[in-house]
mmCIF file of C-alpha atoms in Angstrom:
data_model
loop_
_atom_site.group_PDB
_atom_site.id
_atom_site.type_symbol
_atom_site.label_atom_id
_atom_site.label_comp_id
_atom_site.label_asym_id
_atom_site.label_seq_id
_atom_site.Cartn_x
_atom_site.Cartn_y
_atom_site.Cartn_z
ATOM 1 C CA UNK D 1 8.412 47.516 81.556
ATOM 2 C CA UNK D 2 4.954 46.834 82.993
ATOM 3 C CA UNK D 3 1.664 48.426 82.114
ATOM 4 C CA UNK D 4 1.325 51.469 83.401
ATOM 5 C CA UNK D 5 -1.175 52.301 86.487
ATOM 6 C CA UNK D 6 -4.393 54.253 85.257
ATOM 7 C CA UNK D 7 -6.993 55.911 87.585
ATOM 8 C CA UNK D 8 -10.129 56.492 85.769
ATOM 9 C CA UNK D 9 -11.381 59.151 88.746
ATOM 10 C CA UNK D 10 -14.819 58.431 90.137
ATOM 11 C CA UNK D 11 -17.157 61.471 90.991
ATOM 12 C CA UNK D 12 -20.687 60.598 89.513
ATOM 13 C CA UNK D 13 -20.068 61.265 86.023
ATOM 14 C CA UNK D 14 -19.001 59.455 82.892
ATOM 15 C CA UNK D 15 -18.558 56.094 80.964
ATOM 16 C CA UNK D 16 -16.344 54.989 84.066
ATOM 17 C CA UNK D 17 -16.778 50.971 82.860
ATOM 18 C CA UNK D 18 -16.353 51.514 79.361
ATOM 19 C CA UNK D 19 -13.402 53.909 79.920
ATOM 20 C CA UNK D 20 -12.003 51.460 82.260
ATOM 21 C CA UNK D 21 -12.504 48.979 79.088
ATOM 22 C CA UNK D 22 -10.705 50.916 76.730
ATOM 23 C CA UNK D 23 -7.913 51.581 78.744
ATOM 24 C CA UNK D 24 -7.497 47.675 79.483
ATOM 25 C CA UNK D 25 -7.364 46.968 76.189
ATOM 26 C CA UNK D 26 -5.149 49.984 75.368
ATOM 27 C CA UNK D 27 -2.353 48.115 77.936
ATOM 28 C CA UNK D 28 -3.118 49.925 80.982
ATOM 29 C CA UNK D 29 -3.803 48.275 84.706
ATOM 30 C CA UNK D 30 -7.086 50.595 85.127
ATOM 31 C CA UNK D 31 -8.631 51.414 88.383
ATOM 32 C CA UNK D 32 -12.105 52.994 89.197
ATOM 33 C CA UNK D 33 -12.183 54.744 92.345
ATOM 34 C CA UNK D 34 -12.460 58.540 94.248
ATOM 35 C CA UNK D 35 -9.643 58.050 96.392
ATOM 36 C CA UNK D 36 -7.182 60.769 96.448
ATOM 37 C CA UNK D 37 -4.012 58.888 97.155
ATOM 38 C CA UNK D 38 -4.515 56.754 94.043
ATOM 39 C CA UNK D 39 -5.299 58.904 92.115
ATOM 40 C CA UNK D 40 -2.166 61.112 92.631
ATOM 41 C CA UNK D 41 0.100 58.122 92.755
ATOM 42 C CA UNK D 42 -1.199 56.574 89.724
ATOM 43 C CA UNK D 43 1.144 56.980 86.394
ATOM 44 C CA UNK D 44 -2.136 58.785 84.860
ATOM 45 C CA UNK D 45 -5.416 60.067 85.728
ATOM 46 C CA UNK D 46 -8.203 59.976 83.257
ATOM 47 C CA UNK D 47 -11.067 62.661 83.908
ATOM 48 C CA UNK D 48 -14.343 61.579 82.197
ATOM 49 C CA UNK D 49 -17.724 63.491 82.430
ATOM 50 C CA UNK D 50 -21.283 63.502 80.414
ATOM 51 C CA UNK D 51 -24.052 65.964 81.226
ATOM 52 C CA UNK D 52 -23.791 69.357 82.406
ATOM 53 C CA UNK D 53 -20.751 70.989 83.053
ATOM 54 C CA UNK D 54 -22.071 72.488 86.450
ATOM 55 C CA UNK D 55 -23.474 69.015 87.641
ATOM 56 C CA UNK D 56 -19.608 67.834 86.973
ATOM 57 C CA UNK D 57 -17.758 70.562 88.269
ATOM 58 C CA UNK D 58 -19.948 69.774 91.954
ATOM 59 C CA UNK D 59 -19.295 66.213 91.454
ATOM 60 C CA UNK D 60 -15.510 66.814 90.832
ATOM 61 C CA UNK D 61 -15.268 69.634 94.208
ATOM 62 C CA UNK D 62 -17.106 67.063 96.205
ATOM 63 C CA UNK D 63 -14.216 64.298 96.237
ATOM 64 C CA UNK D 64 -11.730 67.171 96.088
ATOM 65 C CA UNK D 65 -11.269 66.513 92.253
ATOM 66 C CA UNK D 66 -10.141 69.838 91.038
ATOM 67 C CA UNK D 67 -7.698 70.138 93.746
ATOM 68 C CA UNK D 68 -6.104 66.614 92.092
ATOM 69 C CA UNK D 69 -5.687 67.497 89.213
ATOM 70 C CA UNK D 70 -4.265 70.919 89.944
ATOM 71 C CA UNK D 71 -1.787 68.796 92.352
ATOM 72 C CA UNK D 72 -0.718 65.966 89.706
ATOM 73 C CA UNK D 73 -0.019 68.571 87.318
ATOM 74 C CA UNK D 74 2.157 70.767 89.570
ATOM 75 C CA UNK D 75 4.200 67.369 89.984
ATOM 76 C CA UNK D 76 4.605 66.256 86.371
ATOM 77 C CA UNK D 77 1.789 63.794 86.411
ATOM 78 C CA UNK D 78 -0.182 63.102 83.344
ATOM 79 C CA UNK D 79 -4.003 63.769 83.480
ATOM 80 C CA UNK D 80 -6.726 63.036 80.191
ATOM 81 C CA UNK D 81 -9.780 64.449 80.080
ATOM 82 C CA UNK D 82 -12.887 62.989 78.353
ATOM 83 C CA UNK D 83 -15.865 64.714 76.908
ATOM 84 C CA UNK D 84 -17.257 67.021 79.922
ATOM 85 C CA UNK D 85 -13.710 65.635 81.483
ATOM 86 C CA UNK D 86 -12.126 67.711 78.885
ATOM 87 C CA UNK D 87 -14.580 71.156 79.170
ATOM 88 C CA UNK D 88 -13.503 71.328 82.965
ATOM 89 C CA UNK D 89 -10.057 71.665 82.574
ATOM 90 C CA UNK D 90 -10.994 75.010 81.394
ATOM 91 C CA UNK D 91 -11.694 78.201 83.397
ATOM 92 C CA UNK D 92 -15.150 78.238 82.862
ATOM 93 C CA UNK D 93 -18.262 76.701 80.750
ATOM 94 C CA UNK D 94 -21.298 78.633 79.992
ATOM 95 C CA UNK D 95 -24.837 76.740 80.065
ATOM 96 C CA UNK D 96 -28.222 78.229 79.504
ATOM 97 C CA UNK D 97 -26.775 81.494 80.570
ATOM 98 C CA UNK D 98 -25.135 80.090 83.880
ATOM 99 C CA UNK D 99 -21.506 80.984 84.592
ATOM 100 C CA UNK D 100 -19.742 77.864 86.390
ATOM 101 C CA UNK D 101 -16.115 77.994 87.205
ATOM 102 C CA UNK D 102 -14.210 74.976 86.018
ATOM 103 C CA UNK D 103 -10.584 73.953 87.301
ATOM 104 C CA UNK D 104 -8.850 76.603 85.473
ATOM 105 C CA UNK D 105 -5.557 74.046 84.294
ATOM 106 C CA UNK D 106 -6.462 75.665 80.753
ATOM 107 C CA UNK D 107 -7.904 79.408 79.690
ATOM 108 C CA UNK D 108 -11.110 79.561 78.162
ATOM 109 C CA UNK D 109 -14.534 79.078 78.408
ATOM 110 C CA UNK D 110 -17.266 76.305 76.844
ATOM 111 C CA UNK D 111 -19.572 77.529 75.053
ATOM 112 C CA UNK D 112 -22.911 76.464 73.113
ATOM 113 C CA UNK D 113 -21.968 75.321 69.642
ATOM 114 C CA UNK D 114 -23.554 77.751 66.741
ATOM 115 C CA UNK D 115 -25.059 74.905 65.323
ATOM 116 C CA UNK D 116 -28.382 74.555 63.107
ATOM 117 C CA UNK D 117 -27.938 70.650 64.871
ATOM 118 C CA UNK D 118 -27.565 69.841 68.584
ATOM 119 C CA UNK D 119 -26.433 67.993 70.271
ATOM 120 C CA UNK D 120 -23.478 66.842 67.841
ATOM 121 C CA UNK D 121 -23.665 63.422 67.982
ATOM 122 C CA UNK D 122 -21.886 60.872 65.754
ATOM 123 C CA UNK D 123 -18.846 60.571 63.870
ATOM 124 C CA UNK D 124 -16.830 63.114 63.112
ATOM 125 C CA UNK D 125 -13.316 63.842 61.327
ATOM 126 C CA UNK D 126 -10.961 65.272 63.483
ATOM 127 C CA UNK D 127 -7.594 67.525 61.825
ATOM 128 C CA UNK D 128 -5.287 67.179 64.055
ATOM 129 C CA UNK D 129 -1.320 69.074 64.024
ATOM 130 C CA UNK D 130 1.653 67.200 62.746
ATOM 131 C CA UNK D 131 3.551 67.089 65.667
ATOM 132 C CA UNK D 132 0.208 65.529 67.885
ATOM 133 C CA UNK D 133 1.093 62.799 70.467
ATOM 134 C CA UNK D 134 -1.766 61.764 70.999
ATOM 135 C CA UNK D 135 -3.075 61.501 66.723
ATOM 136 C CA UNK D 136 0.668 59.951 66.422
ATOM 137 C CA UNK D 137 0.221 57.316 63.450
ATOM 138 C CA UNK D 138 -4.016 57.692 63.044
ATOM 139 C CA UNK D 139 -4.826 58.742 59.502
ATOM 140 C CA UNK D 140 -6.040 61.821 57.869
ATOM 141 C CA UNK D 141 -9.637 61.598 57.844
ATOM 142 C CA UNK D 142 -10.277 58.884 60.723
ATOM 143 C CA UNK D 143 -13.717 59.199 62.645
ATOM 144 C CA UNK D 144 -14.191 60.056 66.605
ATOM 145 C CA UNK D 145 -17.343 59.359 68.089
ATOM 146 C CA UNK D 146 -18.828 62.802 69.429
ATOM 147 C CA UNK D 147 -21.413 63.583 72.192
ATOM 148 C CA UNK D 148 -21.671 67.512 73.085
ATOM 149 C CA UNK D 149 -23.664 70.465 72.757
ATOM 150 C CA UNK D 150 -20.819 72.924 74.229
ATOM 151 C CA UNK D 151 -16.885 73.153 73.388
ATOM 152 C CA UNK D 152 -14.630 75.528 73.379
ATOM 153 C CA UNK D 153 -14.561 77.595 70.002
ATOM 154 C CA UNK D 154 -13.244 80.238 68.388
ATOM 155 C CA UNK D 155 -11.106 82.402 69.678
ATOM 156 C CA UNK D 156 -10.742 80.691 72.602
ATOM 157 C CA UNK D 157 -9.487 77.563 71.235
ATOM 158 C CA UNK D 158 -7.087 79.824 69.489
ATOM 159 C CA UNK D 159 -5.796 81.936 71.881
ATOM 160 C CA UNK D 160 -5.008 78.459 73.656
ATOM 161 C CA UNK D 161 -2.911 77.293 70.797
ATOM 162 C CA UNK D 162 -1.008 80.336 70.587
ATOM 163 C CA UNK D 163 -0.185 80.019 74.158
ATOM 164 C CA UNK D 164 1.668 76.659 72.934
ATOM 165 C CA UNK D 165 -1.176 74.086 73.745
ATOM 166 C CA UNK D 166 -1.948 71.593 70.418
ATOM 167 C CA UNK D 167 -5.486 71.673 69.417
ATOM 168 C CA UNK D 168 -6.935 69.608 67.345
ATOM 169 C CA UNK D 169 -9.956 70.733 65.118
ATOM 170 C CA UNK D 170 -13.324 69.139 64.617
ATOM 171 C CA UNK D 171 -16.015 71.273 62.924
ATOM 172 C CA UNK D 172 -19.944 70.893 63.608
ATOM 173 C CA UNK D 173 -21.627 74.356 62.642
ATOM 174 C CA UNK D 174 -18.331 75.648 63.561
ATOM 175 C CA UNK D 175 -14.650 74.654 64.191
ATOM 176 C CA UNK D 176 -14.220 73.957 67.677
ATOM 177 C CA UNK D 177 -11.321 72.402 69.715
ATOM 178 C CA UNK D 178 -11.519 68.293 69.698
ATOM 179 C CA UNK D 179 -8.683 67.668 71.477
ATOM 180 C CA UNK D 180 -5.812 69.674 73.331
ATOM 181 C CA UNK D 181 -2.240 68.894 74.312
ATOM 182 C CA UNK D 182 0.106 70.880 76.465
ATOM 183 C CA UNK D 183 2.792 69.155 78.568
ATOM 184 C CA UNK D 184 1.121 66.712 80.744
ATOM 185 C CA UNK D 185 -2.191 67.537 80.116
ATOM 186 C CA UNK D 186 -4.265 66.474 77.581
ATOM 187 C CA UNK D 187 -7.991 65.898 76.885
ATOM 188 C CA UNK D 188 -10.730 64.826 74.026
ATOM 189 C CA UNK D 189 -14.135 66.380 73.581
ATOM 190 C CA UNK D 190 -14.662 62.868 71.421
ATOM 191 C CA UNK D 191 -15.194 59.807 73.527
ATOM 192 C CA UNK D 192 -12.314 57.603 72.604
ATOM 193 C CA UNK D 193 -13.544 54.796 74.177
ATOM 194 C CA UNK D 194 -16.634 54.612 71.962
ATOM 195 C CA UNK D 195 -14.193 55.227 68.881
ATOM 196 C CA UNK D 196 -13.319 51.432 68.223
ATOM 197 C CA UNK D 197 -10.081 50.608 66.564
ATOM 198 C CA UNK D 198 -9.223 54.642 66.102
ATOM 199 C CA UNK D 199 -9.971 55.016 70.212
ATOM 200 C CA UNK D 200 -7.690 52.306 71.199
ATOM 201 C CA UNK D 201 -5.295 53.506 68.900
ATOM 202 C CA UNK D 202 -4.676 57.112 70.525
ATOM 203 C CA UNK D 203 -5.384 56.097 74.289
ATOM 204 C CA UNK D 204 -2.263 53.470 73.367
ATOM 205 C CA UNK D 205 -0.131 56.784 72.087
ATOM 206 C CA UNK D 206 -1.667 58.529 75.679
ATOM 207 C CA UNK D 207 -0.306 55.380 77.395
ATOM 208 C CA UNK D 208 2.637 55.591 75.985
ATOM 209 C CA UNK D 209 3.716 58.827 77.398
ATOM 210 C CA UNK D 210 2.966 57.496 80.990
ATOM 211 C CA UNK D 211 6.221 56.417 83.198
#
């Protein structure tokens, strides 16, 4: 079996080079690019983002990004999120008391973290469910490297898992969601591919759900 084909989707936002890095290492044939076809062909489609969540969600409408990933998942197609990649999968995000509508794949809403700290930046421990894919064989305890003022908390994040998505738990002031699996969809508020050897190891579990 060959590497699988990875579309890292271009829209103005994101570690598109290291991402593309990661994934290369991780055993994927990575591609950088906007274009539509690709990206909804490709085995998966990895959604990065840094900044504002409004400044993304434009970026993603203007090369018809939220109507791609609604499409690949309607087919079966895997799609990861990453960072702000993740928060847009989510119905909406909440900045400096602006409403922005996000892709609505998940239910929720970002929020500011109640933190004494922000933004969270560093390394962080991440608790993760038993049955994870993507935390498949990382330890208890292992570090993600975090970047992020907002995230979707409590109850939200909840609510989420009870409707029979995995969340994993990070906690910075207060728990919020670090990661999220459902089906073909999955997504990390950590940046993975700034994670070193704990990184590679869960984009090569992502990978290996691909086909």
């Amino acid at each position: 079996m060959g590497r699988p084909s990875v579309v890292v989707l271009d829209y103005g936002s994101g570690n598109l080079r290291s991402a593309e890095r990661a994934l290369a290492r991780a055993g994927a044939d990575v591609t950088v690019t906007d274009d539509r076809h690709a990206a909804l062909e490709a085995d998966g489609l990895v959604v990065p983002g840094v900044g504002a969540f409004a400044a993304c969600m434009t970026g993603l409408r203007g090369v018809g990004g939220d109507k791609l990933i609604a499409r690949r998942l309607e087919l079966g197609r895997p799609v990861l999120g990453i960072c702000v990649g993740m928060q847009v999968l989510f119905a909406a995000g909440v900045e400096h008391g602006v409403w922005t509508d996000g892709c609505g794949a998940w239910p929720g809403t970002v929020e500011r973290l109640d933190a004494g700290v922000l933004p969270h930046m560093g390394w962080n421990t991440v608790t993760a469910p038993p049955d994870s894919v993507l935390f498949a064989g990382i330890a208890p305890g292992t570090r993600f490297y975090f970047v992020h003022s907002y995230a979707l908390r409590s109850p939200g994040a909840d609510q989420l898992a009870a409707a029979g998505a995995l969340i994993s738990w990070a906690e910075h002031g207060e728990p919020f969601a670090a990661a999220a699996e459902q089906g073909v969809l999955a997504a990390t508020q950590f940046h993975p591919e700034k994670s070193g050897d704990a990184g590679a190891a869960l984009l090569a579990n992502w990978l290996g759900t691909l086909s």
